[in-house]
GROMACS .gro file of C-alpha atoms in nm:
model
  322
    1UNK     CA    1   0.000   0.000   0.000
    2UNK     CA    2   0.141   0.337  -0.108
    3UNK     CA    3   0.079   0.635   0.119
    4UNK     CA    4   0.065   0.985  -0.032
    5UNK     CA    5   0.177   1.285   0.171
    6UNK     CA    6   0.041   1.544  -0.079
    7UNK     CA    7  -0.280   1.631   0.114
    8UNK     CA    8  -0.080   1.679   0.433
    9UNK     CA    9   0.162   1.904   0.244
   10UNK     CA   10  -0.130   2.121   0.128
   11UNK     CA   11  -0.256   2.155   0.486
   12UNK     CA   12   0.091   2.234   0.621
   13UNK     CA   13   0.151   2.500   0.354
   14UNK     CA   14  -0.182   2.667   0.434
   15UNK     CA   15  -0.106   2.666   0.808
   16UNK     CA   16   0.241   2.806   0.734
   17UNK     CA   17   0.084   3.093   0.536
   18UNK     CA   18  -0.142   3.188   0.829
   19UNK     CA   19   0.147   3.165   1.078
   20UNK     CA   20   0.373   3.375   0.854
   21UNK     CA   21   0.113   3.653   0.825
   22UNK     CA   22   0.064   3.661   1.202
   23UNK     CA   23   0.439   3.658   1.264
   24UNK     CA   24   0.493   3.943   1.018
   25UNK     CA   25   0.221   4.145   1.192
   26UNK     CA   26   0.387   4.100   1.530
   27UNK     CA   27   0.732   4.185   1.392
   28UNK     CA   28   0.613   4.508   1.227
   29UNK     CA   29   0.392   4.641   1.509
   30UNK     CA   30   0.522   4.460   1.816
   31UNK     CA   31   0.317   4.397   2.129
   32UNK     CA   32   0.119   4.720   2.098
   33UNK     CA   33  -0.134   4.551   1.867
   34UNK     CA   34  -0.191   4.256   2.104
   35UNK     CA   35  -0.540   4.248   2.254
   36UNK     CA   36  -0.435   4.091   2.584
   37UNK     CA   37  -0.192   4.369   2.678
   38UNK     CA   38  -0.277   4.563   2.994
   39UNK     CA   39  -0.166   4.887   2.829
   40UNK     CA   40  -0.381   4.988   2.532
   41UNK     CA   41  -0.226   5.062   2.193
   42UNK     CA   42  -0.313   5.431   2.231
   43UNK     CA   43  -0.128   5.462   2.563
   44UNK     CA   44   0.169   5.273   2.421
   45UNK     CA   45   0.187   5.514   2.127
   46UNK     CA   46   0.153   5.813   2.360
   47UNK     CA   47   0.442   5.677   2.566
   48UNK     CA   48   0.663   5.675   2.257
   49UNK     CA   49   0.529   5.998   2.110
   50UNK     CA   50   0.395   6.266   2.343
   51UNK     CA   51   0.217   6.441   2.055
   52UNK     CA   52  -0.149   6.361   2.126
   53UNK     CA   53  -0.265   6.498   1.792
   54UNK     CA   54  -0.031   6.277   1.589
   55UNK     CA   55  -0.134   5.966   1.783
   56UNK     CA   56  -0.502   6.050   1.732
   57UNK     CA   57  -0.445   6.097   1.359
   58UNK     CA   58  -0.263   5.763   1.332
   59UNK     CA   59  -0.533   5.573   1.520
   60UNK     CA   60  -0.815   5.737   1.324
   61UNK     CA   61  -0.639   5.645   1.001
   62UNK     CA   62  -0.604   5.282   1.110
   63UNK     CA   63  -0.970   5.269   1.213
   64UNK     CA   64  -1.112   5.401   0.885
   65UNK     CA   65  -0.863   5.301   0.617
   66UNK     CA   66  -1.011   4.962   0.530
   67UNK     CA   67  -1.370   5.066   0.455
   68UNK     CA   68  -1.236   5.356   0.249
   69UNK     CA   69  -1.045   5.112   0.025
   70UNK     CA   70  -1.317   4.869  -0.072
   71UNK     CA   71  -1.260   4.955  -0.439
   72UNK     CA   72  -0.921   4.781  -0.446
   73UNK     CA   73  -0.946   4.452  -0.643
   74UNK     CA   74  -0.967   4.144  -0.419
   75UNK     CA   75  -0.978   4.369  -0.114
   76UNK     CA   76  -1.355   4.401  -0.090
   77UNK     CA   77  -1.373   4.049   0.057
   78UNK     CA   78  -1.145   4.162   0.340
   79UNK     CA   79  -1.259   4.521   0.404
   80UNK     CA   80  -1.540   4.459   0.657
   81UNK     CA   81  -1.345   4.198   0.853
   82UNK     CA   82  -1.027   4.407   0.853
   83UNK     CA   83  -1.228   4.706   0.976
   84UNK     CA   84  -1.368   4.512   1.272
   85UNK     CA   85  -1.028   4.359   1.346
   86UNK     CA   86  -0.871   4.707   1.322
   87UNK     CA   87  -0.575   4.565   1.129
   88UNK     CA   88  -0.290   4.816   1.146
   89UNK     CA   89  -0.162   4.714   0.800
   90UNK     CA   90  -0.281   4.949   0.526
   91UNK     CA   91  -0.502   4.798   0.253
   92UNK     CA   92  -0.215   4.824   0.006
   93UNK     CA   93   0.013   4.639   0.246
   94UNK     CA   94  -0.246   4.364   0.294
   95UNK     CA   95  -0.277   4.320  -0.082
   96UNK     CA   96   0.105   4.301  -0.107
   97UNK     CA   97   0.107   4.043   0.175
   98UNK     CA   98  -0.154   3.840  -0.015
   99UNK     CA   99   0.072   3.845  -0.322
  100UNK     CA  100   0.374   3.746  -0.112
  101UNK     CA  101   0.183   3.458   0.049
  102UNK     CA  102   0.074   3.339  -0.296
  103UNK     CA  103   0.445   3.327  -0.386
  104UNK     CA  104   0.531   3.140  -0.065
  105UNK     CA  105   0.253   2.888  -0.126
  106UNK     CA  106   0.361   2.841  -0.488
  107UNK     CA  107   0.721   2.773  -0.380
  108UNK     CA  108   0.601   2.524  -0.119
  109UNK     CA  109   0.381   2.344  -0.373
  110UNK     CA  110   0.664   2.339  -0.627
  111UNK     CA  111   0.908   2.188  -0.374
  112UNK     CA  112   0.668   1.951  -0.200
  113UNK     CA  113   0.437   1.830  -0.479
  114UNK     CA  114   0.452   1.725  -0.842
  115UNK     CA  115   0.120   1.866  -0.965
  116UNK     CA  116   0.101   2.053  -1.295
  117UNK     CA  117   0.180   2.424  -1.318
  118UNK     CA  118  -0.182   2.549  -1.370
  119UNK     CA  119  -0.303   2.358  -1.063
  120UNK     CA  120  -0.011   2.489  -0.854
  121UNK     CA  121  -0.097   2.846  -0.955
  122UNK     CA  122  -0.468   2.806  -0.874
  123UNK     CA  123  -0.403   2.636  -0.539
  124UNK     CA  124  -0.132   2.890  -0.449
  125UNK     CA  125  -0.370   3.182  -0.516
  126UNK     CA  126  -0.638   3.013  -0.305
  127UNK     CA  127  -0.394   2.952  -0.020
  128UNK     CA  128  -0.247   3.303  -0.028
  129UNK     CA  129  -0.578   3.488  -0.037
  130UNK     CA  130  -0.756   3.234   0.184
  131UNK     CA  131  -0.479   3.231   0.444
  132UNK     CA  132  -0.489   3.611   0.484
  133UNK     CA  133  -0.869   3.602   0.500
  134UNK     CA  134  -0.867   3.331   0.769
  135UNK     CA  135  -0.616   3.532   0.972
  136UNK     CA  136  -0.814   3.857   0.943
  137UNK     CA  137  -1.143   3.680   1.017
  138UNK     CA  138  -0.996   3.521   1.329
  139UNK     CA  139  -0.865   3.859   1.447
  140UNK     CA  140  -1.206   4.019   1.388
  141UNK     CA  141  -1.396   3.752   1.580
  142UNK     CA  142  -1.155   3.764   1.873
  143UNK     CA  143  -1.164   4.145   1.890
  144UNK     CA  144  -1.543   4.170   1.869
  145UNK     CA  145  -1.590   3.900   2.134
  146UNK     CA  146  -1.348   4.075   2.370
  147UNK     CA  147  -1.513   4.411   2.308
  148UNK     CA  148  -1.857   4.270   2.391
  149UNK     CA  149  -1.713   4.129   2.713
  150UNK     CA  150  -1.545   4.458   2.812
  151UNK     CA  151  -1.837   4.691   2.736
  152UNK     CA  152  -2.051   4.627   3.050
  153UNK     CA  153  -1.751   4.690   3.276
  154UNK     CA  154  -1.666   5.006   3.082
  155UNK     CA  155  -2.021   5.139   3.116
  156UNK     CA  156  -2.024   5.065   3.490
  157UNK     CA  157  -1.690   5.247   3.524
  158UNK     CA  158  -1.847   5.549   3.353
  159UNK     CA  159  -2.145   5.530   3.591
  160UNK     CA  160  -1.916   5.539   3.896
  161UNK     CA  161  -1.722   5.829   3.747
  162UNK     CA  162  -2.040   6.028   3.677
  163UNK     CA  163  -2.170   5.971   4.030
  164UNK     CA  164  -1.861   6.129   4.185
  165UNK     CA  165  -1.921   6.443   3.978
  166UNK     CA  166  -1.705   6.399   3.667
  167UNK     CA  167  -1.846   6.512   3.329
  168UNK     CA  168  -1.917   6.246   3.069
  169UNK     CA  169  -1.610   6.332   2.860
  170UNK     CA  170  -1.389   6.275   3.167
  171UNK     CA  171  -1.567   5.944   3.233
  172UNK     CA  172  -1.484   5.833   2.879
  173UNK     CA  173  -1.121   5.939   2.936
  174UNK     CA  174  -1.106   5.727   3.253
  175UNK     CA  175  -1.231   5.425   3.060
  176UNK     CA  176  -0.958   5.489   2.801
  177UNK     CA  177  -0.691   5.478   3.074
  178UNK     CA  178  -0.824   5.190   3.283
  179UNK     CA  179  -0.962   4.946   3.024
  180UNK     CA  180  -0.719   4.751   2.800
  181UNK     CA  181  -0.763   4.706   2.428
  182UNK     CA  182  -0.968   4.684   2.220
  183UNK     CA  183  -1.209   4.913   2.406
  184UNK     CA  184  -0.936   5.123   2.568
  185UNK     CA  185  -0.796   5.266   2.244
  186UNK     CA  186  -1.143   5.313   2.095
  187UNK     CA  187  -1.264   5.516   2.391
  188UNK     CA  188  -0.931   5.700   2.395
  189UNK     CA  189  -0.992   5.817   2.039
  190UNK     CA  190  -1.344   5.928   2.137
  191UNK     CA  191  -1.203   6.121   2.437
  192UNK     CA  192  -0.939   6.287   2.217
  193UNK     CA  193  -1.198   6.381   1.954
  194UNK     CA  194  -1.416   6.534   2.227
  195UNK     CA  195  -1.115   6.732   2.351
  196UNK     CA  196  -1.067   6.874   2.001
  197UNK     CA  197  -1.432   6.976   1.975
  198UNK     CA  198  -1.625   6.688   1.821
  199UNK     CA  199  -1.964   6.598   1.970
  200UNK     CA  200  -1.907   6.290   2.182
  201UNK     CA  201  -2.245   6.142   2.080
  202UNK     CA  202  -2.142   6.162   1.714
  203UNK     CA  203  -1.815   5.985   1.794
  204UNK     CA  204  -2.005   5.707   1.972
  205UNK     CA  205  -2.245   5.670   1.677
  206UNK     CA  206  -1.956   5.646   1.432
  207UNK     CA  207  -1.786   5.387   1.655
  208UNK     CA  208  -2.107   5.180   1.679
  209UNK     CA  209  -2.160   5.184   1.302
  210UNK     CA  210  -1.798   5.096   1.230
  211UNK     CA  211  -1.813   4.797   1.464
  212UNK     CA  212  -2.174   4.711   1.369
  213UNK     CA  213  -2.251   4.649   1.739
  214UNK     CA  214  -2.604   4.674   1.875
  215UNK     CA  215  -2.484   4.732   2.233
  216UNK     CA  216  -2.269   5.025   2.120
  217UNK     CA  217  -2.569   5.166   1.935
  218UNK     CA  218  -2.767   5.149   2.261
  219UNK     CA  219  -2.488   5.346   2.432
  220UNK     CA  220  -2.479   5.609   2.156
  221UNK     CA  221  -2.859   5.649   2.161
  222UNK     CA  222  -2.864   5.679   2.543
  223UNK     CA  223  -2.602   5.957   2.536
  224UNK     CA  224  -2.781   6.136   2.249
  225UNK     CA  225  -3.117   6.127   2.429
  226UNK     CA  226  -2.959   6.261   2.748
  227UNK     CA  227  -2.793   6.544   2.556
  228UNK     CA  228  -3.116   6.650   2.386
  229UNK     CA  229  -3.373   6.581   2.659
  230UNK     CA  230  -3.170   6.587   2.980
  231UNK     CA  231  -3.196   6.343   3.267
  232UNK     CA  232  -2.969   6.151   3.498
  233UNK     CA  233  -2.709   5.997   3.267
  234UNK     CA  234  -2.565   5.781   3.547
  235UNK     CA  235  -2.902   5.609   3.599
  236UNK     CA  236  -2.952   5.566   3.225
  237UNK     CA  237  -2.611   5.407   3.182
  238UNK     CA  238  -2.659   5.187   3.488
  239UNK     CA  239  -2.976   5.046   3.335
  240UNK     CA  240  -2.794   5.006   3.004
  241UNK     CA  241  -2.511   4.810   3.165
  242UNK     CA  242  -2.767   4.570   3.315
  243UNK     CA  243  -2.930   4.526   2.974
  244UNK     CA  244  -2.593   4.461   2.807
  245UNK     CA  245  -2.498   4.206   3.074
  246UNK     CA  246  -2.833   4.032   3.036
  247UNK     CA  247  -2.790   4.019   2.656
  248UNK     CA  248  -2.437   3.887   2.697
  249UNK     CA  249  -2.555   3.611   2.932
  250UNK     CA  250  -2.837   3.523   2.691
  251UNK     CA  251  -2.597   3.500   2.397
  252UNK     CA  252  -2.365   3.274   2.599
  253UNK     CA  253  -2.658   3.055   2.702
  254UNK     CA  254  -2.781   3.022   2.343
  255UNK     CA  255  -2.425   2.944   2.234
  256UNK     CA  256  -2.401   2.667   2.496
  257UNK     CA  257  -2.740   2.522   2.401
  258UNK     CA  258  -2.664   2.521   2.029
  259UNK     CA  259  -2.303   2.408   2.070
  260UNK     CA  260  -2.378   2.039   2.012
  261UNK     CA  261  -2.585   2.112   1.703
  262UNK     CA  262  -2.314   2.341   1.562
  263UNK     CA  263  -2.040   2.082   1.611
  264UNK     CA  264  -2.263   1.814   1.461
  265UNK     CA  265  -2.325   2.038   1.162
  266UNK     CA  266  -1.954   2.108   1.122
  267UNK     CA  267  -1.874   1.736   1.145
  268UNK     CA  268  -2.137   1.639   0.888
  269UNK     CA  269  -2.023   1.920   0.658
  270UNK     CA  270  -1.650   1.852   0.669
  271UNK     CA  271  -1.650   1.473   0.713
  272UNK     CA  272  -1.674   1.406   0.335
  273UNK     CA  273  -1.376   1.635   0.275
  274UNK     CA  274  -1.179   1.465   0.552
  275UNK     CA  275  -1.272   1.123   0.417
  276UNK     CA  276  -1.156   1.224   0.068
  277UNK     CA  277  -0.823   1.347   0.206
  278UNK     CA  278  -0.768   1.027   0.406
  279UNK     CA  279  -0.851   0.809   0.104
  280UNK     CA  280  -0.595   0.998  -0.107
  281UNK     CA  281  -0.333   0.963   0.168
  282UNK     CA  282  -0.390   0.589   0.220
  283UNK     CA  283  -0.441   0.496  -0.146
  284UNK     CA  284  -0.348   0.770  -0.397
  285UNK     CA  285  -0.464   0.552  -0.689
  286UNK     CA  286  -0.807   0.470  -0.545
  287UNK     CA  287  -0.993   0.676  -0.806
  288UNK     CA  288  -0.766   0.601  -1.104
  289UNK     CA  289  -1.011   0.367  -1.280
  290UNK     CA  290  -1.326   0.576  -1.235
  291UNK     CA  291  -1.141   0.899  -1.317
  292UNK     CA  292  -1.126   0.788  -1.681
  293UNK     CA  293  -1.505   0.781  -1.702
  294UNK     CA  294  -1.669   1.083  -1.877
  295UNK     CA  295  -1.913   1.109  -1.586
  296UNK     CA  296  -1.636   1.154  -1.328
  297UNK     CA  297  -1.597   1.534  -1.355
  298UNK     CA  298  -1.975   1.605  -1.363
  299UNK     CA  299  -2.022   1.374  -1.063
  300UNK     CA  300  -1.746   1.555  -0.870
  301UNK     CA  301  -1.905   1.891  -0.948
  302UNK     CA  302  -2.248   1.762  -0.838
  303UNK     CA  303  -2.101   1.633  -0.510
  304UNK     CA  304  -1.928   1.967  -0.453
  305UNK     CA  305  -2.255   2.157  -0.513
  306UNK     CA  306  -2.446   1.931  -0.272
  307UNK     CA  307  -2.169   1.970  -0.014
  308UNK     CA  308  -2.188   2.350  -0.037
  309UNK     CA  309  -2.569   2.335  -0.007
  310UNK     CA  310  -2.532   2.109   0.297
  311UNK     CA  311  -2.291   2.355   0.466
  312UNK     CA  312  -2.525   2.649   0.396
  313UNK     CA  313  -2.830   2.472   0.536
  314UNK     CA  314  -2.639   2.349   0.841
  315UNK     CA  315  -2.534   2.707   0.916
  316UNK     CA  316  -2.892   2.830   0.874
  317UNK     CA  317  -3.025   2.563   1.111
  318UNK     CA  318  -2.785   2.644   1.396
  319UNK     CA  319  -2.768   3.023   1.345
  320UNK     CA  320  -3.028   3.128   1.604
  321UNK     CA  321  -3.112   3.497   1.612
  322UNK     CA  322  -3.150   3.649   1.958
   0.00000   0.00000   0.00000
């Protein structure tokens, strides 16, 4: 029995692409872009450069650059995710990284496999673009999850600050100093914009729309209503923090309840692909006889279509809206 290592080589090359992108990101920007740092990226930049205006300009550029560059070819698939992940690379740099990863994947396929040139090119493009997308998507999910977890604590910190007599802008500034990233730098930018004259409610609205977060929209609406109609902002925000915590607990509970169904769906969706890979590893010539049949390619395409339909329906079944 002949064992083929080609499928494993494909997997290893794809993993290497993702690891290389993440390593390059850490080398270029250092620990300041890490979400688990106690000091936010804004404070780290202020420590290096005391010019508050320059730091604000840099952070604002990083926060808006991706959605402003959706017209770049191939970049539209990354723009929304990169915006939520707040990737510090510019769109042009990300496109260049995609091209570089395509080259790395092509070299790996050339060294490790013996497939024809057109297939190597197609697979290399898929690995380069797909690897960067997987990396950005993972960053976006991690950042949004951490932001949702930090928001109730940040709102409660603002409530305590307001109750001791601080204005709302000062309360936002305290959150920027005390809360780590990702929320720390975001609120720091809002505090800096307020110091330079921008309406703080408008900054919160822009932040909520950029992150596409319902909880942040609640916060922006609460501040806007208080500014226009008056009232005790501390009490409003205290009630909001309770609502956000209740929503967070509900989301976690739904996630726990649907966890088994989601994993079952993932298993049923990816088991055929895994089985195909294992068959090719154990017996590379298993499909040699049937591959000569004229119905082989249409049958493979039909299976692929049904597999995609299966994945879509599995996602629909376990994607419960709360």
